[in-house]
Coordinates of C-alpha atoms in Angstrom, one line a residue:
M265 CA 30.3 24.6 25.0
E266 CA 26.8 23.0 25.0
S267 CA 25.3 26.4 26.0
K268 CA 26.2 28.2 22.8
W269 CA 25.4 25.2 20.6
R270 CA 22.2 24.4 22.6
L271 CA 22.9 20.6 22.5
A272 CA 21.5 20.0 26.0
E273 CA 18.2 21.8 25.0
Y274 CA 17.9 19.7 21.8
K275 CA 18.5 16.5 23.8
V276 CA 15.8 17.3 26.3
L277 CA 13.4 18.2 23.5
L278 CA 14.0 14.8 21.9
Y279 CA 13.4 13.1 25.2
R280 CA 10.1 15.0 25.7
L281 CA 8.9 14.0 22.2
F282 CA 10.0 10.4 22.9
L283 CA 7.7 10.4 25.9
G284 CA 4.8 11.1 23.6
Y285 CA 5.6 8.0 21.5
L286 CA 5.9 5.9 24.6
F287 CA 2.5 6.9 26.0
Y288 CA 0.8 6.7 22.6
F289 CA 2.1 3.1 22.4
I290 CA 0.6 2.4 25.8
A291 CA -2.7 3.9 24.7
R292 CA -2.7 1.8 21.6
V293 CA -2.1 -1.4 23.6
L294 CA -4.9 -0.5 26.0
F295 CA -7.2 0.3 23.1
F296 CA -6.5 -3.2 21.7
A297 CA -6.7 -4.9 25.1
F298 CA -10.2 -3.5 25.8
N299 CA -11.4 -4.4 22.3
T300 CA -9.6 -7.6 21.6
H301 CA -12.8 -9.3 20.5
L302 CA -13.3 -6.8 17.7
F303 CA -9.9 -7.5 16.1
A304 CA -8.6 -10.6 14.4
V305 CA -5.0 -10.2 15.7
D306 CA -3.6 -13.7 16.2
S307 CA -0.4 -13.1 18.0
F308 CA 1.6 -10.6 20.2
W309 CA 4.0 -10.1 17.3
A310 CA 1.2 -9.2 15.0
L311 CA 0.1 -6.6 17.5
L312 CA 3.6 -5.2 17.8
K313 CA 3.7 -5.0 14.0
L314 CA 0.5 -2.9 13.9
C315 CA 2.0 -0.7 16.7
Y316 CA 5.1 -0.2 14.5
Y317 CA 3.0 0.9 11.6
G318 CA 1.2 3.3 13.9
M319 CA 4.3 5.2 14.6
A320 CA 3.9 7.2 11.4
F321 CA 0.5 8.3 12.5
D322 CA 1.7 9.0 16.0
T323 CA 4.4 11.2 14.5
T324 CA 1.9 13.4 12.7
A325 CA -0.4 13.6 15.8
L326 CA 2.4 14.5 18.1
L327 CA 3.9 17.1 15.8
Y328 CA 0.5 18.8 15.3
T329 CA 0.0 18.7 19.1
N330 CA 3.4 20.0 20.0
S331 CA 4.0 22.5 17.1
L332 CA 4.0 25.5 19.4
F333 CA 6.0 23.7 22.1
I334 CA 8.7 22.8 19.6
L335 CA 8.7 26.3 18.2
L336 CA 9.3 27.9 21.6
S337 CA 11.9 25.2 22.4
V338 CA 14.1 26.0 19.4
L339 CA 13.7 29.8 19.1
P340 CA 16.8 31.6 20.4
L341 CA 15.1 33.5 23.2
I342 CA 18.1 33.3 25.6
V343 CA 15.8 32.7 28.5
N344 CA 14.9 29.2 27.2
T345 CA 16.7 27.4 30.1
R346 CA 15.5 29.6 32.9
P347 CA 13.2 27.9 35.5
G348 CA 10.3 30.3 35.0
F349 CA 10.4 29.7 31.2
Q350 CA 10.7 25.9 31.6
K351 CA 7.7 25.9 34.1
G352 CA 5.6 27.7 31.5
M353 CA 6.8 25.2 28.8
A354 CA 5.8 22.3 31.0
I355 CA 2.3 23.7 31.4
L356 CA 1.9 24.2 27.7
Y357 CA 3.3 20.7 27.0
F358 CA 0.8 18.9 29.3
I359 CA -2.2 21.0 28.5
T360 CA -1.9 20.2 24.8
N361 CA -0.6 16.7 25.0
L362 CA -2.9 15.4 27.7
L363 CA -6.0 17.0 26.1
C364 CA -5.2 15.2 22.9
Y365 CA -4.1 12.0 24.6
A366 CA -7.4 11.8 26.5
T367 CA -9.2 11.2 23.2
N368 CA -7.4 7.8 22.8
F369 CA -9.0 6.8 26.2
V370 CA -12.4 7.9 25.1
D371 CA -12.1 5.6 22.1
I372 CA -11.2 2.6 24.3
I373 CA -14.9 2.5 25.2
Y374 CA -16.6 4.5 22.4
Y375 CA -15.0 2.3 19.7
R376 CA -17.1 -0.7 20.6
F377 CA -20.2 1.4 19.8
S378 CA -18.9 3.3 16.8
Q379 CA -16.6 0.7 15.2
V380 CA -14.4 3.6 14.1
R381 CA -11.8 6.0 15.5
S382 CA -13.5 9.2 16.6
T383 CA -13.1 12.0 14.0
K384 CA -14.3 15.6 13.4
A385 CA -17.7 14.0 12.6
T386 CA -17.8 12.6 16.2
L387 CA -17.2 16.1 17.6
D388 CA -20.0 17.4 15.4
V389 CA -22.4 14.9 16.8
L390 CA -21.3 15.8 20.4
A391 CA -21.8 19.5 19.6
D392 CA -25.4 18.8 18.9
E393 CA -26.0 17.2 22.3
N394 CA -27.7 19.3 24.8
N395 CA -26.8 17.2 27.9
K396 CA -23.1 17.1 27.6
K397 CA -22.5 17.4 31.3
L398 CA -24.8 14.6 32.1
L399 CA -23.2 12.3 29.4
F400 CA -19.8 13.1 30.7
T401 CA -20.8 12.3 34.3
H402 CA -22.5 9.1 33.3
F403 CA -19.6 7.8 31.2
S404 CA -17.0 8.8 33.8
E405 CA -18.9 6.8 36.5
A406 CA -19.7 3.8 34.3
Y407 CA -16.1 3.6 33.0
W408 CA -14.2 4.8 36.0
Y409 CA -11.5 2.3 35.3
V410 CA -10.6 4.0 32.0
V411 CA -10.5 7.4 33.7
A412 CA -8.2 5.8 36.3
L413 CA -6.0 4.4 33.6
F414 CA -5.8 7.8 32.0
I415 CA -4.9 9.5 35.3
I416 CA -2.2 6.9 36.0
C417 CA -0.7 7.4 32.5
A418 CA -0.9 11.2 32.9
L419 CA 0.9 11.1 36.3
S420 CA 3.5 8.7 34.9
W421 CA 4.1 11.0 32.0
I422 CA 4.5 14.0 34.2
W423 CA 6.9 12.1 36.5
L424 CA 9.1 10.9 33.6
Y425 CA 9.1 14.5 32.2
K426 CA 10.4 15.8 35.5
L427 CA 13.2 13.2 35.7
V428 CA 15.1 14.9 33.0
K429 CA 15.5 18.6 33.8
L430 CA 17.1 21.3 31.8
K431 CA 19.7 23.1 33.9
P432 CA 19.9 26.9 33.6
Q433 CA 22.7 27.9 31.2
R434 CA 24.2 31.3 30.5
V435 CA 24.8 32.3 26.9
T436 CA 28.5 33.1 26.5
D437 CA 28.8 33.6 22.8
N438 CA 25.7 35.4 21.3
K439 CA 26.9 35.1 17.7
V440 CA 27.4 31.3 17.8
Y441 CA 24.2 30.9 19.8
F442 CA 22.0 32.8 17.3
L443 CA 23.7 31.4 14.1
S444 CA 23.5 27.8 15.4
S445 CA 19.9 28.4 16.4
V446 CA 18.9 29.6 13.0
V447 CA 20.5 26.5 11.3
S448 CA 18.8 24.2 13.8
F449 CA 15.5 26.0 13.4
F450 CA 15.3 25.3 9.7
A451 CA 16.6 21.7 10.0
I452 CA 13.9 21.0 12.7
L453 CA 11.3 22.8 10.6
A454 CA 12.0 20.5 7.7
L455 CA 11.8 17.4 9.9
V456 CA 8.5 18.6 11.4
I457 CA 7.0 19.2 7.9
G458 CA 8.2 15.7 6.8
G459 CA 6.8 14.2 10.0
I460 CA 3.4 15.8 9.6
R461 CA 3.2 14.8 5.9
G462 CA 4.3 11.2 6.6
D463 CA 7.5 11.3 4.5
F464 CA 9.6 13.6 2.4
A465 CA 8.7 11.9 -1.0
H466 CA 7.6 14.2 -3.8
S467 CA 5.2 11.6 -5.1
T468 CA 3.1 11.2 -2.0
R469 CA 0.4 13.3 -0.6
P470 CA 0.2 13.9 3.2
I471 CA -0.5 10.8 5.2
N472 CA -4.2 10.3 5.6
M473 CA -6.6 7.9 7.4
V474 CA -6.9 5.4 4.5
D475 CA -3.1 5.0 4.6
A476 CA -3.5 3.0 7.8
Y477 CA -5.2 0.2 5.7
K478 CA -2.3 -0.4 3.3
H479 CA -0.5 -2.4 5.9
I480 CA -3.3 -4.8 6.8
T481 CA -5.6 -7.3 5.2
I482 CA -8.5 -7.1 7.8
P483 CA -9.9 -3.5 7.4
N484 CA -10.7 -2.8 11.0
Q485 CA -7.1 -3.5 12.1
G486 CA -6.4 -0.1 10.6
D487 CA -8.0 1.4 13.7
I488 CA -5.2 -0.1 15.8
V489 CA -2.7 1.5 13.5
L490 CA -4.4 4.9 13.8
N491 CA -4.7 7.0 16.9
T492 CA -7.6 9.2 17.8
P493 CA -5.8 12.6 17.7
F494 CA -4.6 11.9 14.2
A495 CA -8.1 10.9 13.1
I496 CA -9.5 14.2 14.5
F497 CA -6.7 16.4 13.1
R498 CA -7.0 14.9 9.6
T499 CA -10.7 15.3 9.4
L500 CA -10.9 18.9 10.7
G501 CA -12.7 21.0 8.1
T502 CA -13.2 18.0 5.8
N503 CA -16.7 16.8 6.9
N504 CA -19.2 18.0 4.3
Y505 CA -21.5 15.1 4.8
K506 CA -24.5 16.7 6.4
L507 CA -27.8 14.9 6.3
Q508 CA -30.5 16.6 4.3
H509 CA -34.2 15.9 4.0
W510 CA -35.3 17.6 0.8
V511 CA -37.4 14.7 -0.6
D512 CA -38.8 11.4 0.6
D513 CA -37.4 8.0 0.1
A514 CA -40.1 7.1 -2.5
Y515 CA -39.0 10.0 -4.7
I516 CA -35.3 8.8 -4.5
S517 CA -36.3 5.2 -5.4
A518 CA -38.4 6.3 -8.3
N519 CA -36.1 9.0 -9.8
I520 CA -32.5 8.4 -8.6
K521 CA -32.8 4.6 -8.5
P522 CA -29.7 4.0 -6.4
I523 CA -30.3 0.3 -6.4
K524 CA -29.5 -1.4 -9.7
Q525 CA -29.9 -4.9 -11.0
Y526 CA -29.1 -6.4 -14.4
N527 CA -29.7 -9.8 -15.9
N528 CA -27.0 -10.1 -18.5
Q529 CA -25.7 -13.7 -18.9
P530 CA -22.4 -13.9 -20.7
A531 CA -21.3 -17.3 -22.0
A532 CA -18.2 -17.1 -19.9
K533 CA -17.1 -14.6 -17.2
P534 CA -14.9 -12.0 -19.0
N535 CA -11.6 -10.8 -17.6
V536 CA -11.7 -7.1 -16.8
V537 CA -8.8 -4.6 -17.1
I538 CA -9.5 -1.1 -16.0
I539 CA -6.8 1.5 -17.0
I540 CA -6.9 4.9 -15.3
L541 CA -4.6 7.2 -17.2
E542 CA -3.0 10.0 -15.1
S543 CA -4.2 13.4 -16.3
M544 CA -5.1 12.1 -19.8
A545 CA -7.9 14.5 -20.5
R546 CA -10.3 14.1 -23.4
E547 CA -8.6 17.1 -25.0
Y548 CA -5.6 15.1 -26.0
W549 CA -7.4 12.2 -27.7
G550 CA -8.1 12.6 -31.4
S551 CA -10.9 10.0 -31.5
M552 CA -12.8 11.9 -28.8
N553 CA -12.7 15.2 -30.8
R554 CA -13.6 14.1 -34.3
D555 CA -16.9 16.0 -34.2
V556 CA -15.8 18.9 -32.0
N557 CA -14.6 21.1 -34.9
I558 CA -11.6 22.6 -33.1
P559 CA -9.5 24.6 -35.6
G560 CA -6.0 23.2 -35.9
F561 CA -6.7 20.3 -33.5
K562 CA -3.9 17.8 -33.2
S563 CA -4.1 14.4 -31.6
Y564 CA -1.3 13.0 -29.3
T565 CA -2.9 9.5 -29.0
P566 CA -2.4 7.6 -32.3
F567 CA -2.8 4.2 -30.7
L568 CA -5.8 5.1 -28.7
D569 CA -7.3 6.7 -31.8
S570 CA -6.9 3.4 -33.8
L571 CA -8.2 1.3 -30.9
S572 CA -11.3 3.6 -30.7
N573 CA -12.3 2.4 -34.2
S574 CA -13.0 -1.0 -32.7
S575 CA -14.3 0.2 -29.4
L576 CA -17.3 1.7 -27.7
I577 CA -16.3 5.3 -26.9
F578 CA -18.1 8.1 -25.1
T579 CA -17.2 11.6 -26.3
N580 CA -19.4 13.4 -23.8
A581 CA -18.0 11.9 -20.6
Y582 CA -16.8 13.6 -17.5
A583 CA -14.8 13.0 -14.3
T584 CA -16.7 13.2 -11.0
G585 CA -13.7 14.6 -9.1
R586 CA -10.7 16.8 -9.4
Q587 CA -7.8 14.7 -8.1
S588 CA -6.4 11.3 -8.6
I589 CA -7.7 9.8 -5.4
H590 CA -11.2 11.1 -6.4
A591 CA -11.0 9.0 -9.5
M592 CA -10.3 5.8 -7.6
S593 CA -13.6 6.0 -5.7
S594 CA -15.5 7.3 -8.8
V595 CA -14.3 4.7 -11.3
L596 CA -14.2 1.7 -9.1
A597 CA -17.1 2.3 -6.7
G598 CA -19.2 4.9 -8.4
I599 CA -18.7 7.4 -5.6
P600 CA -18.1 11.0 -6.7
S601 CA -16.2 13.4 -4.5
F602 CA -17.4 16.9 -4.0
Q603 CA -15.8 19.5 -1.6
N604 CA -13.4 16.8 -0.3
A605 CA -12.3 13.4 -1.4
F606 CA -14.6 10.6 -0.1
T607 CA -11.4 8.6 0.5
S608 CA -10.2 11.2 3.0
S609 CA -13.5 11.4 4.8
P610 CA -14.2 9.7 8.1
Y611 CA -16.6 7.4 6.3
A612 CA -14.2 5.8 3.8
K613 CA -13.4 2.8 6.0
Q614 CA -16.9 1.3 5.8
N615 CA -17.9 -1.7 3.7
I616 CA -18.4 -0.4 0.1
Q617 CA -20.0 -2.1 -2.9
S618 CA -17.8 -1.6 -5.9
I619 CA -16.7 -3.4 -9.0
V620 CA -14.0 -5.0 -6.8
S621 CA -16.6 -6.5 -4.4
V622 CA -18.7 -7.5 -7.4
C623 CA -15.8 -9.4 -8.9
N624 CA -14.7 -10.9 -5.6
D625 CA -18.3 -12.1 -5.1
M626 CA -18.1 -13.9 -8.5
G627 CA -14.8 -15.5 -7.8
Y628 CA -12.5 -13.2 -9.7
E629 CA -8.8 -12.7 -8.9
T630 CA -8.6 -8.9 -8.2
S631 CA -5.4 -6.8 -8.4
F632 CA -4.4 -3.1 -8.3
F633 CA -1.3 -1.8 -10.0
H634 CA 0.4 1.5 -9.5
G635 CA 4.1 2.1 -10.2
A636 CA 4.7 4.6 -7.4
A637 CA 6.0 3.9 -3.9
N638 CA 3.6 1.7 -2.1
G639 CA 1.0 3.8 -0.3
S640 CA 1.4 6.7 -2.7
M641 CA -1.8 8.8 -3.2
G642 CA -3.6 6.6 -0.6
F643 CA -4.3 4.0 -3.3
Q644 CA -3.0 1.0 -1.4
G645 CA -5.1 1.8 1.7
F646 CA -8.3 2.5 -0.2
G647 CA -7.6 -0.6 -2.4
S648 CA -7.5 -2.7 0.8
I649 CA -10.8 -1.2 1.9
L650 CA -12.4 -2.0 -1.5
G651 CA -11.1 -5.6 -1.2
Y652 CA -8.4 -6.0 -3.8
K653 CA -6.7 -9.3 -3.2
H654 CA -3.3 -8.1 -4.6
Y655 CA -1.5 -4.8 -4.7
Y656 CA 1.4 -4.3 -7.0
G657 CA 3.5 -1.2 -6.6
R658 CA 7.1 -0.1 -6.9
T659 CA 8.1 -2.5 -4.2
E660 CA 6.7 -5.5 -6.1
Y661 CA 8.1 -4.3 -9.4
N662 CA 11.5 -4.4 -7.6
N663 CA 13.7 -2.8 -10.2
D664 CA 14.5 0.8 -9.7
R665 CA 16.5 1.0 -13.0
D666 CA 13.0 1.9 -14.4
F667 CA 12.3 4.5 -11.7
D668 CA 11.6 8.0 -13.2
G669 CA 13.4 9.7 -10.2
I670 CA 10.2 11.3 -8.8
W671 CA 6.9 9.5 -9.1
G672 CA 7.6 5.8 -9.8
I673 CA 8.2 3.3 -12.5
W674 CA 7.8 4.5 -16.1
D675 CA 4.5 3.5 -17.7
E676 CA 5.9 1.3 -20.4
P677 CA 7.8 -1.2 -18.3
F678 CA 5.1 -1.1 -15.7
F679 CA 2.4 -2.0 -18.3
Q680 CA 4.5 -4.9 -19.3
F681 CA 4.9 -6.0 -15.7
M682 CA 1.1 -6.0 -15.3
G683 CA 0.7 -8.0 -18.5
R684 CA 3.2 -10.7 -17.3
T685 CA 1.6 -10.8 -13.9
L686 CA -1.9 -11.2 -15.3
T687 CA -0.7 -14.1 -17.5
R688 CA 0.3 -15.9 -14.3
Q689 CA -2.9 -15.2 -12.4
K690 CA -5.8 -17.6 -12.2
K691 CA -8.8 -16.6 -14.4
P692 CA -11.1 -14.8 -14.5
F693 CA -9.3 -11.7 -13.2
M694 CA -10.1 -8.1 -12.6
A695 CA -7.1 -5.7 -12.7
T696 CA -6.8 -2.0 -12.3
L697 CA -3.8 0.0 -13.4
F698 CA -3.3 3.6 -12.5
T699 CA -0.5 5.2 -14.7
L700 CA 1.8 8.0 -13.6
S701 CA 4.2 9.1 -16.3
S702 CA 1.9 11.9 -17.7
H703 CA 2.4 13.9 -14.6
D704 CA 4.3 17.1 -13.7
P705 CA 7.2 17.6 -14.2
Y706 CA 6.4 15.8 -17.5
Q707 CA 9.6 13.8 -18.1
L708 CA 10.4 11.1 -20.6
P709 CA 12.8 8.2 -20.5
E710 CA 16.0 9.1 -22.2
K711 CA 15.5 6.8 -25.2
Y712 CA 12.2 8.5 -26.1
K713 CA 13.1 12.2 -25.8
A714 CA 13.9 12.5 -29.5
R715 CA 10.9 10.4 -30.6
F716 CA 8.1 12.1 -28.6
T717 CA 8.4 15.9 -29.0
G718 CA 4.8 16.7 -28.0
G719 CA 3.1 20.0 -28.8
P720 CA 2.4 23.4 -27.1
L721 CA 1.7 21.8 -23.7
A722 CA 4.4 20.2 -21.5
I723 CA 2.1 17.2 -21.0
D724 CA 1.7 16.5 -24.7
K725 CA 4.9 14.5 -25.1
C726 CA 4.0 12.4 -22.0
V727 CA 0.6 11.7 -23.5
Q728 CA 2.4 10.4 -26.6
Y729 CA 4.7 8.3 -24.4
T730 CA 1.8 6.7 -22.4
D731 CA -0.1 6.1 -25.6
N732 CA 2.8 4.2 -27.0
A733 CA 3.1 2.3 -23.7
L734 CA -0.5 1.2 -24.2
R735 CA 0.4 0.1 -27.7
E736 CA 3.2 -2.1 -26.4
F737 CA 0.9 -3.5 -23.7
F738 CA -1.8 -4.4 -26.2
N739 CA 0.8 -6.0 -28.5
Y740 CA 1.8 -8.2 -25.6
A741 CA -1.7 -8.9 -24.5
K742 CA -2.8 -10.0 -28.0
T743 CA -0.3 -12.9 -27.7
Q744 CA -1.9 -14.2 -24.5
P745 CA -4.8 -16.7 -24.2
W746 CA -6.7 -14.4 -21.8
Y747 CA -6.9 -11.5 -24.3
S748 CA -9.8 -12.9 -26.4
N749 CA -12.2 -12.8 -23.5
T750 CA -11.1 -9.6 -21.7
I751 CA -13.0 -6.3 -21.4
F752 CA -10.7 -3.3 -21.3
V753 CA -11.8 0.0 -19.9
I754 CA -9.7 3.1 -20.5
T755 CA -10.4 6.5 -18.9
A756 CA -8.6 9.3 -17.1
D757 CA -8.5 10.3 -13.5
H758 CA -9.0 14.0 -14.2
T759 CA -8.0 16.8 -16.6
S760 CA -4.8 18.7 -16.7
Q761 CA -3.2 21.4 -18.8
T762 CA -5.5 22.9 -21.5
Y763 CA -4.6 24.5 -24.8
Y764 CA -7.8 24.7 -26.8
P765 CA -10.3 27.3 -25.5
E766 CA -13.1 24.6 -25.8
Y767 CA -11.5 22.7 -22.9
S768 CA -11.0 25.8 -20.7
K769 CA -14.7 26.1 -20.4
Q770 CA -16.0 25.3 -16.9
V771 CA -17.9 22.1 -17.7
N772 CA -15.1 20.8 -19.9
R773 CA -12.6 21.1 -17.1
F774 CA -13.9 17.7 -16.1
A775 CA -14.0 16.3 -19.7
V776 CA -12.4 12.9 -19.7
P777 CA -12.5 10.0 -22.2
I778 CA -14.3 6.6 -21.6
L779 CA -13.5 3.7 -23.8
F780 CA -14.7 0.0 -23.7
Y781 CA -12.9 -2.5 -25.8
S782 CA -13.0 -6.3 -26.2
A783 CA -11.7 -8.5 -29.0
N784 CA -14.8 -10.7 -28.3
P785 CA -17.6 -9.6 -30.5
A786 CA -20.2 -11.1 -28.1
Y787 CA -19.9 -8.0 -25.9
N788 CA -20.8 -5.6 -28.8
L789 CA -18.5 -2.9 -27.6
K790 CA -18.3 -0.7 -30.7
G791 CA -19.5 2.7 -31.7
T792 CA -19.5 6.3 -30.7
R793 CA -21.9 7.7 -28.1
T794 CA -22.6 11.3 -27.3
D795 CA -25.0 10.9 -24.5
I796 CA -23.9 12.0 -21.0
A797 CA -21.6 9.6 -19.3
S798 CA -19.3 9.8 -16.3
Q799 CA -16.8 7.9 -14.3
M800 CA -19.5 6.6 -11.9
D801 CA -21.1 4.8 -14.9
I802 CA -18.1 2.5 -15.3
Y803 CA -18.8 0.3 -12.2
P804 CA -22.5 -0.5 -13.1
T805 CA -21.5 -1.1 -16.7
L806 CA -18.9 -3.7 -15.8
A807 CA -21.3 -5.3 -13.3
D808 CA -23.7 -5.6 -16.2
L809 CA -21.2 -7.0 -18.6
T810 CA -19.7 -9.5 -16.2
G811 CA -23.2 -11.0 -15.5
Y812 CA -23.6 -9.9 -11.9
N813 CA -27.3 -10.4 -11.3
K814 CA -27.7 -9.3 -7.7
P815 CA -29.0 -5.9 -6.5
F816 CA -26.2 -3.4 -5.9
R817 CA -25.8 0.3 -4.9
S818 CA -24.9 2.7 -7.8
W819 CA -25.6 6.3 -8.6
G820 CA -24.4 5.6 -12.1
R821 CA -26.0 3.5 -14.9
S822 CA -25.1 0.7 -17.2
L823 CA -23.9 2.2 -20.5
V824 CA -24.5 -0.9 -22.5
S825 CA -28.1 -2.0 -21.4
K826 CA -31.0 0.1 -22.6
V827 CA -33.0 0.4 -19.4
P828 CA -35.7 3.0 -20.2
D829 CA -35.9 4.5 -16.7
E830 CA -32.2 5.0 -16.1
Q831 CA -31.6 8.7 -16.6
P832 CA -28.2 9.8 -18.0
R833 CA -26.8 12.3 -15.6
L834 CA -23.6 13.7 -14.2
I835 CA -22.7 15.3 -10.8
N836 CA -19.4 16.8 -9.7
S837 CA -18.1 19.8 -7.8
T838 CA -15.8 22.7 -8.5
G839 CA -15.0 22.7 -4.8
N840 CA -17.9 24.5 -3.3
I841 CA -20.5 24.3 -6.0
Y842 CA -22.2 21.2 -7.3
Q843 CA -22.5 20.8 -11.1
F844 CA -25.4 18.6 -12.0
M845 CA -26.1 17.8 -15.7
Q846 CA -29.3 16.0 -16.7
G847 CA -31.5 16.2 -19.8
N848 CA -31.2 19.6 -21.5
Y849 CA -29.7 21.5 -18.6
T850 CA -26.7 22.0 -16.3
Y851 CA -27.5 23.1 -12.8
L852 CA -25.3 24.9 -10.3
F853 CA -26.1 24.3 -6.6
D854 CA -24.3 25.6 -3.6
G855 CA -25.8 23.2 -1.1
K856 CA -28.6 25.5 -0.2
N857 CA -29.7 27.4 -3.3
F858 CA -29.4 26.9 -7.1
T859 CA -27.3 29.7 -8.5
G860 CA -27.6 28.9 -12.2
I861 CA -29.3 26.8 -14.8
F862 CA -27.7 26.6 -18.3
A863 CA -28.3 24.8 -21.6
V864 CA -26.4 21.6 -21.7
E865 CA -24.6 22.8 -24.8
D866 CA -23.4 25.9 -22.9
K867 CA -20.1 24.4 -21.6
G868 CA -18.8 27.8 -20.6
L869 CA -21.9 28.4 -18.5
D870 CA -22.2 31.8 -20.1
K871 CA -26.0 32.3 -20.2
N872 CA -27.9 31.7 -16.9
L873 CA -31.5 30.7 -17.8
M874 CA -32.9 31.1 -14.3
P875 CA -34.0 34.8 -14.8
G876 CA -36.3 33.6 -17.6
G877 CA -38.3 31.4 -15.3
L878 CA -38.4 27.7 -14.6
N879 CA -40.0 25.2 -16.9
P880 CA -41.2 21.8 -15.6
E881 CA -37.9 20.0 -16.7
M882 CA -35.8 22.6 -14.8
Q883 CA -37.9 22.1 -11.7
K884 CA -37.6 18.3 -11.9
G885 CA -33.8 18.7 -12.5
M886 CA -33.4 20.8 -9.4
Q887 CA -35.3 18.2 -7.4
D888 CA -33.3 15.3 -8.8
C889 CA -30.0 17.1 -8.0
K890 CA -31.1 17.5 -4.4
A891 CA -32.4 13.9 -4.2
L892 CA -29.1 12.5 -5.5
I893 CA -27.1 14.5 -2.9
Q894 CA -29.5 13.6 -0.2
D895 CA -29.2 9.9 -0.9
Y896 CA -25.4 10.1 -1.4
V897 CA -24.9 11.6 2.1
D898 CA -27.5 9.4 3.7
R899 CA -25.9 6.2 2.4
I900 CA -22.3 7.3 3.3
V901 CA -23.1 8.7 6.8
N902 CA -25.5 5.8 7.8
G903 CA -23.4 3.0 6.4
K904 CA -25.7 2.0 3.6
M905 CA -23.1 1.6 0.8
V906 CA -23.9 -2.1 0.4
V907 CA -27.2 -3.6 -0.6
R908 CA -27.9 -6.4 2.0

């Protein structure tokens, strides 16, 4: 019976995959044992807990490694159980698994030098070495005991593999054999996809390196949770951080000014609340479009429009990334994302100066709020790297009656949850909330479906709902003693659906709102500004407003202090092309050559001015664009994201 249902084959397949988990566990323990002094793990049980969290990353690595082996194991080839086929499968299994497994042993030694799991960037460095054979010989001799441990593990793995053999079986019922194989194939395919992604949830992106840090409080413990094959697989094709030398350091210091320092001295440290609104593009805000002259324009943000009348708003502001996770690094740390998210890069783990570190340095209570499943979008992991003291997600909310069924807790109740939590926290506090209800598939709570009917775009009604959720949050906040000395910042992570042609233009595909509000008149946060602003200006602005007077790294500028030599500028990327905006022009740069220069008012990038010749401002703009990218990559790659 088992021959036509293939049960014996599936059992053996599971056993062979189980061996992978077993030996990855052994490699993780050895990795820790040889580097114990680098990790603050205070007990055996704490180590086991980290190993448990590591199983999710082991699953992804093992499924990547064994994808062809699994495919050949489940396809109905009839010859699957024959000795010759099984011998070939064993060769495939051990070539792929042991090659990947060996990278864990390399990191047993290499980690003490690099302080990070090896990634694609490590392979790139190795590729540039001319004496690979010599290096291999040297390290094999110097660390012979690690090589010996790998050989022992490999031989043990082979021995255990051979203990459970698949006996040859003859197919007696072809129809049942093939039909059951097809059903099993799709079931196993679904499991493999879920395993590679990290889970089956609609609201989460595939598991990434920063997700290892959501489980820990000491950042480098994330390297115990990770495994090296996973780190390499997840960074393949993602390393666009190549050092350049277009200008000298003196030019960067004089023109880009990546080190900022302000001398504001507020009477009392203000609380700070940063609200990042999912997909809430500038297009939907009436107050951001009062002077745009769009025929038939309709606002879907009545509360935000009214709040704008008492706020400092920037109607010419832009995102510096294209996805939600891009916004987290841009808004909080002033780090734009270009071809790939900085948070998904092999450099995201390093110590990073941000508004979180600034506030921690000044004694703030720091918290991050996101109503999705904990770990969704990589926020929890990156938040841990930034140094948030508290993370509040769907788990901490602990009431799935307010779950929207796909993404997480509806915005309105989650705003209220944040308000109540902040009231209980010690002061001053810095809190960040990332909303989620204005997200595809654009649903509303049942009680609001008749009230918020939206407009021509599916997102419009959700914008109305989130705007009202903000109204209710502010109504609560006004009743609390902390409100009168709190600075609120409201922006969007990125743009979304567009209706008006003005916002379909290439530059405006990054058009987001930025609003600063405080009931305390001492901060003078009122007015409408049309100068260039971006998400990466929020961090230095808050450092200025809170009275942080130490030097810090920032490619943005304070939007509230008139520093004459701080140049308004913007940089982002369409994916493969940098967009740099400064002065009177927008520049397009492919990393090697400038492909276009346009008047800053030309949001559609319709008229390329390069054929007409380059004036001095254009030449300087091109040089500044290169200088910013050069400093950006240099600081990220060489670990200079903190001013020491």
